[in-house]
Amino acid sequence: MSPAESPSSTEWNLSASPHWYLQSTLAIASESDFGPALAFYYERPDQRTSLASLSAGRLFRTSLLGWPAEVVAYGGIQYYGERGFQADAIGATAYIKAYRQFRVGRRQFPLRIGLGEGLSYASRIPIVEVEDFLPDTSAKLTNYLEWTLQTSLNHLLGHGGRRFAPGIRDIYIGYSVFHRSTVFGLFASKGGGVNYMGLGIELVLD
């Protein structure tokens, strides 16, 4: 795996890159820890809270610690479907996320890896977190981590440098982990966290 070096449909000049990002994710709660979730390990909980999330972001830096990267500030809203275990909830996130582009294998398949850090608020503590923290409680406001592994739909469809539509530079699809955590008890009386594993799509806009 090697970092992307030359501009193309998935490797554009960041100094002239689009300003806006629109991301949508559908996910389901997992009992697996954050590390195993990154490796696609899913452990089914008894209460399968589902998640629908929509985030909008704006690029504000083109490097991170001396490396070329897309650094984006996001705000998002979520809907937690509780499947009748308790009333459904809504939520909000605010976070900073950094992306790096890579090319993999002889065919130079494009991968885009992103890691975000911020805060997550839910109007009601999701039932999967209630069960995970018993007999203690989690918190409505928690730390938030977001991990994505994406590829370019432009590349998959063989579009080359062509756009999907005026104003849309590229579309990315891939795997996403939405992680709420109390950070070893910083946000609640007990340490712990829950992952929501799913699929997402992201539009990169001019």
PDB file of C-alpha atoms in Angstrom:
ATOM      1  CA  MET A   1       0.000   0.000   0.000  1.00  0.00           C
ATOM      2  CA  SER A   2       1.449   3.349  -0.955  1.00  0.00           C
ATOM      3  CA  PRO A   3       0.222   6.937  -0.473  1.00  0.00           C
ATOM      4  CA  ALA A   4      -1.336   8.552  -3.518  1.00  0.00           C
ATOM      5  CA  GLU A   5       1.014  11.016  -5.195  1.00  0.00           C
ATOM      6  CA  SER A   6      -0.433  12.344  -8.454  1.00  0.00           C
ATOM      7  CA  PRO A   7      -3.802  14.034  -9.075  1.00  0.00           C
ATOM      8  CA  SER A   8      -6.575  11.979 -10.729  1.00  0.00           C
ATOM      9  CA  SER A   9     -10.276  11.395 -10.145  1.00  0.00           C
ATOM     10  CA  THR A  10      -9.461  10.214  -6.615  1.00  0.00           C
ATOM     11  CA  GLU A  11      -6.166  12.092  -6.035  1.00  0.00           C
ATOM     12  CA  TRP A  12      -6.763  15.751  -6.760  1.00  0.00           C
ATOM     13  CA  ASN A  13      -4.685  18.765  -5.829  1.00  0.00           C
ATOM     14  CA  LEU A  14      -5.840  19.478  -2.286  1.00  0.00           C
ATOM     15  CA  SER A  15      -5.077  23.194  -2.563  1.00  0.00           C
ATOM     16  CA  ALA A  16      -7.800  23.366  -5.227  1.00  0.00           C
ATOM     17  CA  SER A  17     -10.038  20.674  -3.744  1.00  0.00           C
ATOM     18  CA  PRO A  18     -13.794  20.953  -3.101  1.00  0.00           C
ATOM     19  CA  HIS A  19     -14.977  22.724   0.012  1.00  0.00           C
ATOM     20  CA  TRP A  20     -17.997  20.621   1.003  1.00  0.00           C
ATOM     21  CA  TYR A  21     -18.568  16.971   1.931  1.00  0.00           C
ATOM     22  CA  LEU A  22     -21.947  15.265   2.384  1.00  0.00           C
ATOM     23  CA  GLN A  23     -21.963  11.842   4.043  1.00  0.00           C
ATOM     24  CA  SER A  24     -24.773   9.359   4.780  1.00  0.00           C
ATOM     25  CA  THR A  25     -24.421   6.137   6.801  1.00  0.00           C
ATOM     26  CA  LEU A  26     -26.668   3.222   7.755  1.00  0.00           C
ATOM     27  CA  ALA A  27     -25.364   1.030  10.586  1.00  0.00           C
ATOM     28  CA  ILE A  28     -26.271  -1.440  13.311  1.00  0.00           C
ATOM     29  CA  ALA A  29     -24.906  -1.772  16.847  1.00  0.00           C
ATOM     30  CA  SER A  30     -22.268  -4.381  17.609  1.00  0.00           C
ATOM     31  CA  GLU A  31     -20.872  -5.818  20.847  1.00  0.00           C
ATOM     32  CA  SER A  32     -17.378  -5.984  19.329  1.00  0.00           C
ATOM     33  CA  ASP A  33     -14.689  -3.600  20.576  1.00  0.00           C
ATOM     34  CA  PHE A  34     -13.414  -0.748  18.403  1.00  0.00           C
ATOM     35  CA  GLY A  35     -10.257  -2.559  17.248  1.00  0.00           C
ATOM     36  CA  PRO A  36     -12.036  -5.741  16.059  1.00  0.00           C
ATOM     37  CA  ALA A  37     -14.764  -3.593  14.473  1.00  0.00           C
ATOM     38  CA  LEU A  38     -12.107  -1.940  12.295  1.00  0.00           C
ATOM     39  CA  ALA A  39     -11.274  -5.436  11.026  1.00  0.00           C
ATOM     40  CA  PHE A  40     -14.989  -6.065  10.172  1.00  0.00           C
ATOM     41  CA  TYR A  41     -15.635  -8.325  13.205  1.00  0.00           C
ATOM     42  CA  TYR A  42     -19.334  -8.117  14.107  1.00  0.00           C
ATOM     43  CA  GLU A  43     -20.709  -9.443  17.401  1.00  0.00           C
ATOM     44  CA  ARG A  44     -24.490  -9.351  17.571  1.00  0.00           C
ATOM     45  CA  PRO A  45     -25.981  -7.722  20.701  1.00  0.00           C
ATOM     46  CA  ASP A  46     -29.290  -8.743  22.257  1.00  0.00           C
ATOM     47  CA  GLN A  47     -30.735  -5.299  21.535  1.00  0.00           C
ATOM     48  CA  ARG A  48     -29.909  -4.401  17.926  1.00  0.00           C
ATOM     49  CA  THR A  49     -30.111  -0.608  17.850  1.00  0.00           C
ATOM     50  CA  SER A  50     -29.932   0.664  14.265  1.00  0.00           C
ATOM     51  CA  LEU A  51     -28.469   3.986  13.209  1.00  0.00           C
ATOM     52  CA  ALA A  52     -29.052   6.382  10.317  1.00  0.00           C
ATOM     53  CA  SER A  53     -26.641   9.303  10.124  1.00  0.00           C
ATOM     54  CA  LEU A  54     -26.238  12.333   7.867  1.00  0.00           C
ATOM     55  CA  SER A  55     -23.209  14.627   8.122  1.00  0.00           C
ATOM     56  CA  ALA A  56     -22.032  17.717   6.270  1.00  0.00           C
ATOM     57  CA  GLY A  57     -18.469  18.973   6.395  1.00  0.00           C
ATOM     58  CA  ARG A  58     -16.080  21.565   5.050  1.00  0.00           C
ATOM     59  CA  LEU A  59     -12.395  21.187   4.239  1.00  0.00           C
ATOM     60  CA  PHE A  60     -10.233  23.506   6.346  1.00  0.00           C
ATOM     61  CA  ARG A  61      -6.711  22.038   6.117  1.00  0.00           C
ATOM     62  CA  THR A  62      -4.719  20.216   3.455  1.00  0.00           C
ATOM     63  CA  SER A  63      -2.064  18.684   5.713  1.00  0.00           C
ATOM     64  CA  LEU A  64      -1.770  16.966   9.081  1.00  0.00           C
ATOM     65  CA  LEU A  65       1.516  16.629  10.988  1.00  0.00           C
ATOM     66  CA  GLY A  66       3.396  17.416   7.796  1.00  0.00           C
ATOM     67  CA  TRP A  67       1.556  14.830   5.665  1.00  0.00           C
ATOM     68  CA  PRO A  68      -0.847  15.710   2.832  1.00  0.00           C
ATOM     69  CA  ALA A  69      -4.381  15.025   4.030  1.00  0.00           C
ATOM     70  CA  GLU A  70      -7.942  16.257   3.773  1.00  0.00           C
ATOM     71  CA  VAL A  71      -8.872  17.609   7.199  1.00  0.00           C
ATOM     72  CA  VAL A  72     -12.614  18.261   7.399  1.00  0.00           C
ATOM     73  CA  ALA A  73     -14.860  19.768  10.099  1.00  0.00           C
ATOM     74  CA  TYR A  74     -18.237  17.955  10.261  1.00  0.00           C
ATOM     75  CA  GLY A  75     -21.602  18.409  11.913  1.00  0.00           C
ATOM     76  CA  GLY A  76     -24.125  15.560  11.792  1.00  0.00           C
ATOM     77  CA  ILE A  77     -27.550  14.343  12.877  1.00  0.00           C
ATOM     78  CA  GLN A  78     -28.565  10.771  13.733  1.00  0.00           C
ATOM     79  CA  TYR A  79     -31.650   8.656  14.213  1.00  0.00           C
ATOM     80  CA  TYR A  80     -31.418   5.683  16.598  1.00  0.00           C
ATOM     81  CA  GLY A  81     -33.990   2.988  15.844  1.00  0.00           C
ATOM     82  CA  GLU A  82     -34.692   0.980  18.989  1.00  0.00           C
ATOM     83  CA  ARG A  83     -36.927  -1.743  17.478  1.00  0.00           C
ATOM     84  CA  GLY A  84     -39.509  -1.421  20.269  1.00  0.00           C
ATOM     85  CA  PHE A  85     -37.097  -1.893  23.216  1.00  0.00           C
ATOM     86  CA  GLN A  86     -37.575   1.787  24.113  1.00  0.00           C
ATOM     87  CA  ALA A  87     -38.539   5.011  22.367  1.00  0.00           C
ATOM     88  CA  ASP A  88     -36.379   5.911  19.367  1.00  0.00           C
ATOM     89  CA  ALA A  89     -33.874   8.735  19.808  1.00  0.00           C
ATOM     90  CA  ILE A  90     -32.232  11.475  17.795  1.00  0.00           C
ATOM     91  CA  GLY A  91     -28.649  12.637  18.102  1.00  0.00           C
ATOM     92  CA  ALA A  92     -26.006  15.049  16.902  1.00  0.00           C
ATOM     93  CA  THR A  93     -22.251  14.902  16.313  1.00  0.00           C
ATOM     94  CA  ALA A  94     -19.511  17.500  15.887  1.00  0.00           C
ATOM     95  CA  TYR A  95     -16.072  16.251  14.876  1.00  0.00           C
ATOM     96  CA  ILE A  96     -12.848  16.730  12.940  1.00  0.00           C
ATOM     97  CA  LYS A  97     -11.845  14.037  10.439  1.00  0.00           C
ATOM     98  CA  ALA A  98      -8.634  13.433   8.481  1.00  0.00           C
ATOM     99  CA  TYR A  99      -8.433  11.448   5.218  1.00  0.00           C
ATOM    100  CA  ARG A 100      -5.475   9.864   3.435  1.00  0.00           C
ATOM    101  CA  GLN A 101      -5.483   8.418  -0.068  1.00  0.00           C
ATOM    102  CA  PHE A 102      -3.653   5.167  -0.927  1.00  0.00           C
ATOM    103  CA  ARG A 103      -3.154   2.918  -3.929  1.00  0.00           C
ATOM    104  CA  VAL A 104      -3.153  -0.857  -3.326  1.00  0.00           C
ATOM    105  CA  GLY A 105      -1.768  -3.723  -5.406  1.00  0.00           C
ATOM    106  CA  ARG A 106      -0.541  -3.971  -8.975  1.00  0.00           C
ATOM    107  CA  ARG A 107      -3.727  -2.413 -10.293  1.00  0.00           C
ATOM    108  CA  GLN A 108      -3.324   0.532  -7.911  1.00  0.00           C
ATOM    109  CA  PHE A 109      -6.822   0.165  -6.474  1.00  0.00           C
ATOM    110  CA  PRO A 110      -7.743   3.438  -4.699  1.00  0.00           C
ATOM    111  CA  LEU A 111      -8.490   3.405  -0.967  1.00  0.00           C
ATOM    112  CA  ARG A 112      -9.411   6.376   1.179  1.00  0.00           C
ATOM    113  CA  ILE A 113      -8.970   5.963   4.945  1.00  0.00           C
ATOM    114  CA  GLY A 114     -10.578   8.416   7.355  1.00  0.00           C
ATOM    115  CA  LEU A 115     -10.479   8.838  11.138  1.00  0.00           C
ATOM    116  CA  GLY A 116     -12.612  11.366  12.994  1.00  0.00           C
ATOM    117  CA  GLU A 117     -12.671  12.572  16.607  1.00  0.00           C
ATOM    118  CA  GLY A 118     -15.272  14.693  18.369  1.00  0.00           C
ATOM    119  CA  LEU A 119     -18.453  14.603  20.460  1.00  0.00           C
ATOM    120  CA  SER A 120     -21.746  12.693  20.160  1.00  0.00           C
ATOM    121  CA  TYR A 121     -25.039  13.601  21.856  1.00  0.00           C
ATOM    122  CA  ALA A 122     -28.162  11.416  21.971  1.00  0.00           C
ATOM    123  CA  SER A 123     -31.550  12.603  23.260  1.00  0.00           C
ATOM    124  CA  ARG A 124     -31.936   9.206  24.963  1.00  0.00           C
ATOM    125  CA  ILE A 125     -29.143   6.742  25.787  1.00  0.00           C
ATOM    126  CA  PRO A 126     -29.470   3.990  23.134  1.00  0.00           C
ATOM    127  CA  ILE A 127     -30.714   0.672  24.546  1.00  0.00           C
ATOM    128  CA  VAL A 128     -27.586  -1.175  23.415  1.00  0.00           C
ATOM    129  CA  GLU A 129     -25.537   1.217  25.576  1.00  0.00           C
ATOM    130  CA  VAL A 130     -27.956   0.826  28.482  1.00  0.00           C
ATOM    131  CA  GLU A 131     -27.424  -2.955  28.379  1.00  0.00           C
ATOM    132  CA  ASP A 132     -23.664  -2.651  27.864  1.00  0.00           C
ATOM    133  CA  PHE A 133     -23.205  -0.453  30.947  1.00  0.00           C
ATOM    134  CA  LEU A 134     -25.491  -2.272  33.414  1.00  0.00           C
ATOM    135  CA  PRO A 135     -25.713  -1.901  36.382  1.00  0.00           C
ATOM    136  CA  ASP A 136     -24.159   1.535  35.783  1.00  0.00           C
ATOM    137  CA  THR A 137     -25.233   4.006  33.127  1.00  0.00           C
ATOM    138  CA  SER A 138     -23.660   5.541  30.038  1.00  0.00           C
ATOM    139  CA  ALA A 139     -24.212   9.198  29.138  1.00  0.00           C
ATOM    140  CA  LYS A 140     -26.133  11.185  26.558  1.00  0.00           C
ATOM    141  CA  LEU A 141     -22.978  13.171  25.729  1.00  0.00           C
ATOM    142  CA  THR A 142     -19.966  10.995  24.885  1.00  0.00           C
ATOM    143  CA  ASN A 143     -16.709  11.027  22.997  1.00  0.00           C
ATOM    144  CA  TYR A 144     -17.060  10.167  19.314  1.00  0.00           C
ATOM    145  CA  LEU A 145     -14.791   8.290  16.908  1.00  0.00           C
ATOM    146  CA  GLU A 146     -15.537   7.665  13.247  1.00  0.00           C
ATOM    147  CA  TRP A 147     -13.590   5.307  10.993  1.00  0.00           C
ATOM    148  CA  THR A 148     -14.188   4.911   7.277  1.00  0.00           C
ATOM    149  CA  LEU A 149     -12.605   2.778   4.562  1.00  0.00           C
ATOM    150  CA  GLN A 150     -13.810   3.950   1.153  1.00  0.00           C
ATOM    151  CA  THR A 151     -13.164   3.726  -2.560  1.00  0.00           C
ATOM    152  CA  SER A 152     -14.106   5.972  -5.454  1.00  0.00           C
ATOM    153  CA  LEU A 153     -17.311   5.211  -7.333  1.00  0.00           C
ATOM    154  CA  ASN A 154     -15.802   7.137 -10.243  1.00  0.00           C
ATOM    155  CA  HIS A 155     -13.008   4.547 -10.366  1.00  0.00           C
ATOM    156  CA  LEU A 156     -15.352   1.553 -10.054  1.00  0.00           C
ATOM    157  CA  LEU A 157     -17.517   2.801 -12.923  1.00  0.00           C
ATOM    158  CA  GLY A 158     -14.534   3.678 -15.090  1.00  0.00           C
ATOM    159  CA  HIS A 159     -15.463   7.353 -15.319  1.00  0.00           C
ATOM    160  CA  GLY A 160     -11.861   8.531 -15.181  1.00  0.00           C
ATOM    161  CA  GLY A 161     -11.760  12.247 -14.457  1.00  0.00           C
ATOM    162  CA  ARG A 162     -15.356  12.889 -15.529  1.00  0.00           C
ATOM    163  CA  ARG A 163     -17.783  14.251 -12.974  1.00  0.00           C
ATOM    164  CA  PHE A 164     -21.091  12.682 -11.987  1.00  0.00           C
ATOM    165  CA  ALA A 165     -22.834  16.026 -12.313  1.00  0.00           C
ATOM    166  CA  PRO A 166     -21.987  19.737 -12.163  1.00  0.00           C
ATOM    167  CA  GLY A 167     -20.701  20.474  -8.681  1.00  0.00           C
ATOM    168  CA  ILE A 168     -19.977  16.820  -7.746  1.00  0.00           C
ATOM    169  CA  ARG A 169     -16.261  16.058  -7.916  1.00  0.00           C
ATOM    170  CA  ASP A 170     -16.449  12.420  -6.745  1.00  0.00           C
ATOM    171  CA  ILE A 171     -18.566   9.927  -4.806  1.00  0.00           C
ATOM    172  CA  TYR A 172     -17.067   7.528  -2.274  1.00  0.00           C
ATOM    173  CA  ILE A 173     -18.639   4.335  -0.931  1.00  0.00           C
ATOM    174  CA  GLY A 174     -17.418   2.034   1.798  1.00  0.00           C
ATOM    175  CA  TYR A 175     -17.338   0.720   5.333  1.00  0.00           C
ATOM    176  CA  SER A 176     -17.964   2.879   8.395  1.00  0.00           C
ATOM    177  CA  VAL A 177     -17.665   2.520  12.188  1.00  0.00           C
ATOM    178  CA  PHE A 178     -19.597   5.010  14.360  1.00  0.00           C
ATOM    179  CA  HIS A 179     -18.222   4.763  17.929  1.00  0.00           C
ATOM    180  CA  ARG A 180     -19.648   6.318  21.112  1.00  0.00           C
ATOM    181  CA  SER A 181     -17.398   6.032  24.178  1.00  0.00           C
ATOM    182  CA  THR A 182     -17.188   7.377  27.735  1.00  0.00           C
ATOM    183  CA  VAL A 183     -13.345   7.326  27.496  1.00  0.00           C
ATOM    184  CA  PHE A 184     -12.553   5.228  30.574  1.00  0.00           C
ATOM    185  CA  GLY A 185     -15.247   6.974  32.612  1.00  0.00           C
ATOM    186  CA  LEU A 186     -14.494  10.582  31.593  1.00  0.00           C
ATOM    187  CA  PHE A 187     -18.084  11.130  30.393  1.00  0.00           C
ATOM    188  CA  ALA A 188     -19.800   8.709  32.813  1.00  0.00           C
ATOM    189  CA  SER A 189     -19.113   6.776  36.012  1.00  0.00           C
ATOM    190  CA  LYS A 190     -17.922   3.728  34.061  1.00  0.00           C
ATOM    191  CA  GLY A 191     -15.673   3.238  31.044  1.00  0.00           C
ATOM    192  CA  GLY A 192     -17.099   1.652  27.927  1.00  0.00           C
ATOM    193  CA  GLY A 193     -18.382   2.222  24.439  1.00  0.00           C
ATOM    194  CA  VAL A 194     -20.491   0.859  21.603  1.00  0.00           C
ATOM    195  CA  ASN A 195     -19.763   0.553  17.890  1.00  0.00           C
ATOM    196  CA  TYR A 196     -22.296   0.974  15.101  1.00  0.00           C
ATOM    197  CA  MET A 197     -20.981  -0.831  12.016  1.00  0.00           C
ATOM    198  CA  GLY A 198     -22.352  -0.121   8.564  1.00  0.00           C
ATOM    199  CA  LEU A 199     -22.042   1.214   5.048  1.00  0.00           C
ATOM    200  CA  GLY A 200     -21.868   4.778   3.863  1.00  0.00           C
ATOM    201  CA  ILE A 201     -21.773   7.015   0.823  1.00  0.00           C
ATOM    202  CA  GLU A 202     -20.075  10.406   0.600  1.00  0.00           C
ATOM    203  CA  LEU A 203     -20.351  13.147  -2.013  1.00  0.00           C
ATOM    204  CA  VAL A 204     -17.405  15.482  -2.518  1.00  0.00           C
ATOM    205  CA  LEU A 205     -18.760  18.804  -3.753  1.00  0.00           C
ATOM    206  CA  ASP A 206     -17.206  21.841  -5.452  1.00  0.00           C
TER     207      ASP A 206
END
